[in-house]
JSON list of C-alpha atoms in Angstrom, two decimals:
[
{"chain": "P", "resi": 215, "resn": "MET", "atom": "CA", "xyz": [-7.94, 10.26, 8.78]},
{"chain": "P", "resi": 216, "resn": "GLN", "atom": "CA", "xyz": [-6.97, 7.67, 6.18]},
{"chain": "P", "resi": 217, "resn": "TRP", "atom": "CA", "xyz": [-4.55, 5.94, 8.56]},
{"chain": "P", "resi": 218, "resn": "ILE", "atom": "CA", "xyz": [-7.22, 5.87, 11.27]},
{"chain": "P", "resi": 219, "resn": "CYS", "atom": "CA", "xyz": [-9.58, 4.16, 8.83]},
{"chain": "P", "resi": 220, "resn": "VAL", "atom": "CA", "xyz": [-6.90, 1.65, 7.84]},
{"chain": "P", "resi": 221, "resn": "ILE", "atom": "CA", "xyz": [-6.36, 0.70, 11.48]},
{"chain": "P", "resi": 222, "resn": "GLY", "atom": "CA", "xyz": [-10.09, 0.61, 12.26]},
{"chain": "P", "resi": 223, "resn": "HIS", "atom": "CA", "xyz": [-10.95, -1.34, 9.12]},
{"chain": "P", "resi": 224, "resn": "ALA", "atom": "CA", "xyz": [-8.10, -3.82, 8.74]},
{"chain": "P", "resi": 225, "resn": "GLY", "atom": "CA", "xyz": [-6.05, -3.59, 11.93]},
{"chain": "P", "resi": 226, "resn": "GLY", "atom": "CA", "xyz": [-5.90, -6.82, 13.88]},
{"chain": "P", "resi": 227, "resn": "SER", "atom": "CA", "xyz": [-9.07, -8.46, 12.57]},
{"chain": "P", "resi": 228, "resn": "ASP", "atom": "CA", "xyz": [-8.94, -8.56, 8.79]},
{"chain": "P", "resi": 229, "resn": "HIS", "atom": "CA", "xyz": [-11.30, -6.30, 6.86]},
{"chain": "P", "resi": 230, "resn": "ARG", "atom": "CA", "xyz": [-14.41, -5.38, 8.83]},
{"chain": "P", "resi": 231, "resn": "GLY", "atom": "CA", "xyz": [-17.65, -4.07, 7.34]},
{"chain": "P", "resi": 232, "resn": "GLN", "atom": "CA", "xyz": [-18.84, -0.47, 7.62]},
{"chain": "P", "resi": 233, "resn": "SER", "atom": "CA", "xyz": [-20.55, -0.73, 11.02]},
{"chain": "P", "resi": 234, "resn": "PRO", "atom": "CA", "xyz": [-17.78, -2.66, 12.83]},
{"chain": "P", "resi": 235, "resn": "THR", "atom": "CA", "xyz": [-15.15, -0.31, 11.38]},
{"chain": "P", "resi": 236, "resn": "LEU", "atom": "CA", "xyz": [-17.11, 2.73, 12.54]},
{"chain": "P", "resi": 237, "resn": "GLN", "atom": "CA", "xyz": [-17.61, 1.24, 16.02]},
{"chain": "P", "resi": 238, "resn": "ALA", "atom": "CA", "xyz": [-13.90, 0.40, 16.34]},
{"chain": "P", "resi": 239, "resn": "ILE", "atom": "CA", "xyz": [-12.89, 3.95, 15.43]},
{"chain": "P", "resi": 240, "resn": "GLN", "atom": "CA", "xyz": [-15.59, 5.61, 17.58]},
{"chain": "P", "resi": 241, "resn": "ALA", "atom": "CA", "xyz": [-14.24, 3.72, 20.60]},
{"chain": "P", "resi": 242, "resn": "TRP", "atom": "CA", "xyz": [-11.18, 6.01, 20.69]},
{"chain": "P", "resi": 243, "resn": "CYS", "atom": "CA", "xyz": [-11.79, 9.10, 18.52]},
{"chain": "P", "resi": 244, "resn": "TRP", "atom": "CA", "xyz": [-14.38, 11.25, 16.75]},
{"chain": "P", "resi": 245, "resn": "TRP", "atom": "CA", "xyz": [-14.52, 13.94, 14.05]},
{"chain": "P", "resi": 246, "resn": "GLU", "atom": "CA", "xyz": [-17.22, 15.75, 12.17]},
{"chain": "P", "resi": 247, "resn": "SER", "atom": "CA", "xyz": [-18.58, 13.77, 9.18]},
{"chain": "P", "resi": 248, "resn": "MET", "atom": "CA", "xyz": [-16.83, 10.67, 10.53]},
{"chain": "P", "resi": 249, "resn": "GLU", "atom": "CA", "xyz": [-19.64, 8.28, 9.58]},
{"chain": "P", "resi": 250, "resn": "THR", "atom": "CA", "xyz": [-19.71, 9.48, 5.96]},
{"chain": "P", "resi": 251, "resn": "TYR", "atom": "CA", "xyz": [-15.91, 9.30, 5.66]},
{"chain": "P", "resi": 252, "resn": "VAL", "atom": "CA", "xyz": [-15.65, 5.79, 7.14]},
{"chain": "P", "resi": 253, "resn": "LYS", "atom": "CA", "xyz": [-18.49, 4.41, 5.00]},
{"chain": "P", "resi": 254, "resn": "SER", "atom": "CA", "xyz": [-16.88, 5.88, 1.88]},
{"chain": "P", "resi": 255, "resn": "TYR", "atom": "CA", "xyz": [-13.49, 4.42, 2.85]},
{"chain": "P", "resi": 256, "resn": "VAL", "atom": "CA", "xyz": [-14.87, 0.91, 3.42]},
{"chain": "P", "resi": 257, "resn": "LYS", "atom": "CA", "xyz": [-16.87, 1.08, 0.17]},
{"chain": "P", "resi": 258, "resn": "GLN", "atom": "CA", "xyz": [-13.66, 1.78, -1.78]},
{"chain": "P", "resi": 259, "resn": "CYS", "atom": "CA", "xyz": [-11.50, -0.90, -0.12]},
{"chain": "P", "resi": 260, "resn": "ILE", "atom": "CA", "xyz": [-10.12, -2.89, -3.07]},
{"chain": "P", "resi": 261, "resn": "HIS", "atom": "CA", "xyz": [-9.56, -6.00, -0.94]},
{"chain": "P", "resi": 262, "resn": "CYS", "atom": "CA", "xyz": [-13.16, -6.03, 0.30]},
{"chain": "P", "resi": 263, "resn": "LEU", "atom": "CA", "xyz": [-14.53, -5.41, -3.19]},
{"chain": "P", "resi": 264, "resn": "SER", "atom": "CA", "xyz": [-12.52, -8.26, -4.68]},
{"chain": "P", "resi": 265, "resn": "THR", "atom": "CA", "xyz": [-13.48, -10.77, -1.99]},
{"chain": "P", "resi": 266, "resn": "ALA", "atom": "CA", "xyz": [-17.14, -9.77, -2.20]},
{"chain": "P", "resi": 267, "resn": "GLY", "atom": "CA", "xyz": [-17.19, -10.95, -5.81]},
{"chain": "P", "resi": 268, "resn": "ARG", "atom": "CA", "xyz": [-17.65, -7.52, -7.35]},
{"chain": "P", "resi": 269, "resn": "THR", "atom": "CA", "xyz": [-15.36, -5.82, -9.83]},
{"chain": "P", "resi": 270, "resn": "GLU", "atom": "CA", "xyz": [-12.41, -3.75, -8.68]},
{"chain": "P", "resi": 271, "resn": "PRO", "atom": "CA", "xyz": [-12.74, 0.02, -9.17]},
{"chain": "P", "resi": 272, "resn": "ARG", "atom": "CA", "xyz": [-9.97, 1.47, -11.30]},
{"chain": "P", "resi": 273, "resn": "PRO", "atom": "CA", "xyz": [-9.37, 5.14, -12.01]},
{"chain": "P", "resi": 274, "resn": "TYR", "atom": "CA", "xyz": [-10.13, 6.26, -15.54]},
{"chain": "P", "resi": 275, "resn": "GLY", "atom": "CA", "xyz": [-7.21, 7.06, -17.78]},
{"chain": "P", "resi": 276, "resn": "PRO", "atom": "CA", "xyz": [-3.88, 5.45, -18.57]},
{"chain": "P", "resi": 277, "resn": "ALA", "atom": "CA", "xyz": [-1.62, 3.90, -15.96]},
{"chain": "P", "resi": 278, "resn": "LEU", "atom": "CA", "xyz": [1.38, 5.95, -14.88]},
{"chain": "P", "resi": 279, "resn": "HIS", "atom": "CA", "xyz": [4.50, 4.86, -16.82]},
{"chain": "P", "resi": 280, "resn": "ALA", "atom": "CA", "xyz": [7.97, 6.36, -17.09]},
{"chain": "P", "resi": 281, "resn": "THR", "atom": "CA", "xyz": [9.50, 7.96, -20.18]},
{"chain": "P", "resi": 282, "resn": "LYS", "atom": "CA", "xyz": [13.05, 7.93, -18.76]},
{"chain": "P", "resi": 283, "resn": "PRO", "atom": "CA", "xyz": [14.98, 5.99, -16.07]},
{"chain": "P", "resi": 284, "resn": "ASN", "atom": "CA", "xyz": [14.13, 6.70, -12.41]},
{"chain": "P", "resi": 285, "resn": "GLU", "atom": "CA", "xyz": [11.05, 8.72, -13.33]},
{"chain": "P", "resi": 286, "resn": "VAL", "atom": "CA", "xyz": [8.64, 6.14, -11.84]},
{"chain": "P", "resi": 287, "resn": "LEU", "atom": "CA", "xyz": [9.85, 3.72, -9.17]},
{"chain": "P", "resi": 288, "resn": "TYR", "atom": "CA", "xyz": [7.79, 0.97, -7.56]},
{"chain": "P", "resi": 289, "resn": "PHE", "atom": "CA", "xyz": [8.84, -0.23, -4.12]},
{"chain": "P", "resi": 290, "resn": "ASP", "atom": "CA", "xyz": [7.60, -2.45, -1.34]},
{"chain": "P", "resi": 291, "resn": "TYR", "atom": "CA", "xyz": [8.94, -4.82, 1.31]},
{"chain": "P", "resi": 292, "resn": "LEU", "atom": "CA", "xyz": [9.28, -8.56, 0.68]},
{"chain": "P", "resi": 293, "resn": "ALA", "atom": "CA", "xyz": [8.97, -10.71, 3.82]},
{"chain": "P", "resi": 294, "resn": "LEU", "atom": "CA", "xyz": [11.49, -13.56, 4.07]},
{"chain": "P", "resi": 295, "resn": "PRO", "atom": "CA", "xyz": [12.51, -16.03, 6.79]},
{"chain": "P", "resi": 296, "resn": "GLU", "atom": "CA", "xyz": [14.71, -14.33, 9.37]},
{"chain": "P", "resi": 297, "resn": "ASP", "atom": "CA", "xyz": [18.44, -14.34, 8.53]},
{"chain": "P", "resi": 298, "resn": "GLU", "atom": "CA", "xyz": [20.47, -16.06, 11.27]},
{"chain": "P", "resi": 299, "resn": "ASP", "atom": "CA", "xyz": [23.40, -13.63, 11.01]},
{"chain": "P", "resi": 300, "resn": "THR", "atom": "CA", "xyz": [21.69, -10.26, 10.59]},
{"chain": "P", "resi": 301, "resn": "HIS", "atom": "CA", "xyz": [18.25, -11.11, 12.01]},
{"chain": "P", "resi": 302, "resn": "SER", "atom": "CA", "xyz": [16.74, -9.29, 9.04]},
{"chain": "P", "resi": 303, "resn": "LYS", "atom": "CA", "xyz": [13.33, -10.40, 7.83]},
{"chain": "P", "resi": 304, "resn": "TYR", "atom": "CA", "xyz": [12.48, -7.91, 5.11]},
{"chain": "P", "resi": 305, "resn": "VAL", "atom": "CA", "xyz": [14.02, -6.80, 1.83]},
{"chain": "P", "resi": 306, "resn": "LEU", "atom": "CA", "xyz": [13.09, -3.52, 0.21]},
{"chain": "P", "resi": 307, "resn": "VAL", "atom": "CA", "xyz": [12.47, -4.28, -3.47]},
{"chain": "P", "resi": 308, "resn": "ILE", "atom": "CA", "xyz": [12.65, -1.37, -5.91]},
{"chain": "P", "resi": 309, "resn": "LYS", "atom": "CA", "xyz": [11.79, -1.57, -9.62]},
{"chain": "P", "resi": 310, "resn": "ASP", "atom": "CA", "xyz": [12.40, 1.10, -12.25]},
{"chain": "P", "resi": 311, "resn": "ASP", "atom": "CA", "xyz": [9.32, 1.26, -14.51]},
{"chain": "P", "resi": 312, "resn": "PHE", "atom": "CA", "xyz": [11.26, 2.44, -17.57]},
{"chain": "P", "resi": 313, "resn": "SER", "atom": "CA", "xyz": [14.14, -0.07, -17.63]},
{"chain": "P", "resi": 314, "resn": "GLY", "atom": "CA", "xyz": [12.54, -2.84, -15.58]},
{"chain": "P", "resi": 315, "resn": "PHE", "atom": "CA", "xyz": [15.68, -2.91, -13.40]},
{"chain": "P", "resi": 316, "resn": "VAL", "atom": "CA", "xyz": [14.99, -4.49, -10.00]},
{"chain": "P", "resi": 317, "resn": "GLU", "atom": "CA", "xyz": [17.11, -3.96, -6.90]},
{"chain": "P", "resi": 318, "resn": "GLY", "atom": "CA", "xyz": [16.57, -5.25, -3.38]},
{"chain": "P", "resi": 319, "resn": "ALA", "atom": "CA", "xyz": [18.10, -3.60, -0.32]},
{"chain": "P", "resi": 320, "resn": "HIS", "atom": "CA", "xyz": [17.17, -2.47, 3.16]},
{"chain": "P", "resi": 321, "resn": "VAL", "atom": "CA", "xyz": [16.88, 1.30, 3.56]},
{"chain": "P", "resi": 322, "resn": "LYS", "atom": "CA", "xyz": [15.73, 3.16, 6.66]},
{"chain": "P", "resi": 323, "resn": "ASN", "atom": "CA", "xyz": [12.46, 5.08, 6.27]},
{"chain": "P", "resi": 324, "resn": "ALA", "atom": "CA", "xyz": [14.19, 8.38, 7.10]},
{"chain": "P", "resi": 325, "resn": "VAL", "atom": "CA", "xyz": [16.46, 7.93, 4.09]},
{"chain": "P", "resi": 326, "resn": "ILE", "atom": "CA", "xyz": [13.49, 7.33, 1.78]},
{"chain": "P", "resi": 327, "resn": "ASP", "atom": "CA", "xyz": [11.60, 10.30, 3.27]},
{"chain": "P", "resi": 328, "resn": "THR", "atom": "CA", "xyz": [14.57, 12.62, 2.72]},
{"chain": "P", "resi": 329, "resn": "LEU", "atom": "CA", "xyz": [15.16, 11.31, -0.79]},
{"chain": "P", "resi": 330, "resn": "ALA", "atom": "CA", "xyz": [11.49, 11.77, -1.71]},
{"chain": "P", "resi": 331, "resn": "CYS", "atom": "CA", "xyz": [11.55, 15.33, -0.36]},
{"chain": "P", "resi": 332, "resn": "VAL", "atom": "CA", "xyz": [14.75, 16.27, -2.21]},
{"chain": "P", "resi": 333, "resn": "LEU", "atom": "CA", "xyz": [13.57, 14.73, -5.50]},
{"chain": "P", "resi": 334, "resn": "GLY", "atom": "CA", "xyz": [9.99, 15.97, -5.18]},
{"chain": "P", "resi": 335, "resn": "ALA", "atom": "CA", "xyz": [8.83, 12.35, -5.42]},
{"chain": "P", "resi": 336, "resn": "GLN", "atom": "CA", "xyz": [5.27, 11.27, -4.68]},
{"chain": "P", "resi": 337, "resn": "HIS", "atom": "CA", "xyz": [4.49, 8.16, -2.66]},
{"chain": "P", "resi": 338, "resn": "HIS", "atom": "CA", "xyz": [1.10, 6.59, -3.29]},
{"chain": "P", "resi": 339, "resn": "PHE", "atom": "CA", "xyz": [-0.60, 4.77, -0.43]},
{"chain": "P", "resi": 340, "resn": "VAL", "atom": "CA", "xyz": [-1.41, 1.15, -1.34]},
{"chain": "P", "resi": 341, "resn": "THR", "atom": "CA", "xyz": [-3.18, -1.31, 0.92]},
{"chain": "P", "resi": 342, "resn": "ALA", "atom": "CA", "xyz": [-0.93, -4.03, 2.33]},
{"chain": "P", "resi": 343, "resn": "TYR", "atom": "CA", "xyz": [-1.46, -7.65, 1.29]},
{"chain": "P", "resi": 344, "resn": "CYS", "atom": "CA", "xyz": [-3.30, -6.64, -1.90]},
{"chain": "P", "resi": 345, "resn": "PRO", "atom": "CA", "xyz": [-1.07, -7.71, -4.82]},
{"chain": "P", "resi": 346, "resn": "TRP", "atom": "CA", "xyz": [-3.59, -6.47, -7.39]},
{"chain": "P", "resi": 347, "resn": "ALA", "atom": "CA", "xyz": [-3.25, -2.93, -5.99]},
{"chain": "P", "resi": 348, "resn": "ASN", "atom": "CA", "xyz": [0.51, -2.77, -6.58]},
{"chain": "P", "resi": 349, "resn": "GLY", "atom": "CA", "xyz": [1.34, -5.79, -8.71]},
{"chain": "P", "resi": 350, "resn": "THR", "atom": "CA", "xyz": [4.04, -4.34, -10.97]},
{"chain": "P", "resi": 351, "resn": "TRP", "atom": "CA", "xyz": [7.00, -5.01, -8.68]},
{"chain": "P", "resi": 352, "resn": "LYS", "atom": "CA", "xyz": [5.56, -8.30, -7.39]},
{"chain": "P", "resi": 353, "resn": "LEU", "atom": "CA", "xyz": [5.54, -9.67, -10.91]},
{"chain": "P", "resi": 354, "resn": "SER", "atom": "CA", "xyz": [9.25, -8.78, -11.11]},
{"chain": "P", "resi": 355, "resn": "ILE", "atom": "CA", "xyz": [10.17, -11.08, -8.25]},
{"chain": "P", "resi": 356, "resn": "GLY", "atom": "CA", "xyz": [7.75, -13.88, -9.08]},
{"chain": "P", "resi": 357, "resn": "CYS", "atom": "CA", "xyz": [5.27, -13.39, -6.24]},
{"chain": "P", "resi": 358, "resn": "CYS", "atom": "CA", "xyz": [2.20, -13.59, -8.45]}
]
């Protein structure tokens, strides 16, 4: 349901309010308690909260940090102009929280999925185009 809300809320027309998001989703699907779920999702959208001039909600407690190498990895794609030789446009940037080591490479999603499964890793969903939601690696490459 979260992915449906992402598409209905931010897909193709920036971040819509509660009613337009609900209408967009209702046009092609329905589930019980849909209205409550969608309203809750839109209310918690960090991008919408920050542009509305209100404070950003943060979970209580300390941020997750590593105590040894490769325990916590941050990763995201960096968009670049298309390479003439390889026609690549994106670089996967990975940062180790413990050492601060940064590496950029392109890896197929299936490889990452298999690696996460084997290592018992957890991937946290972060909204695209929201540097404040996942700023640790972006600071490493000078985006912010």
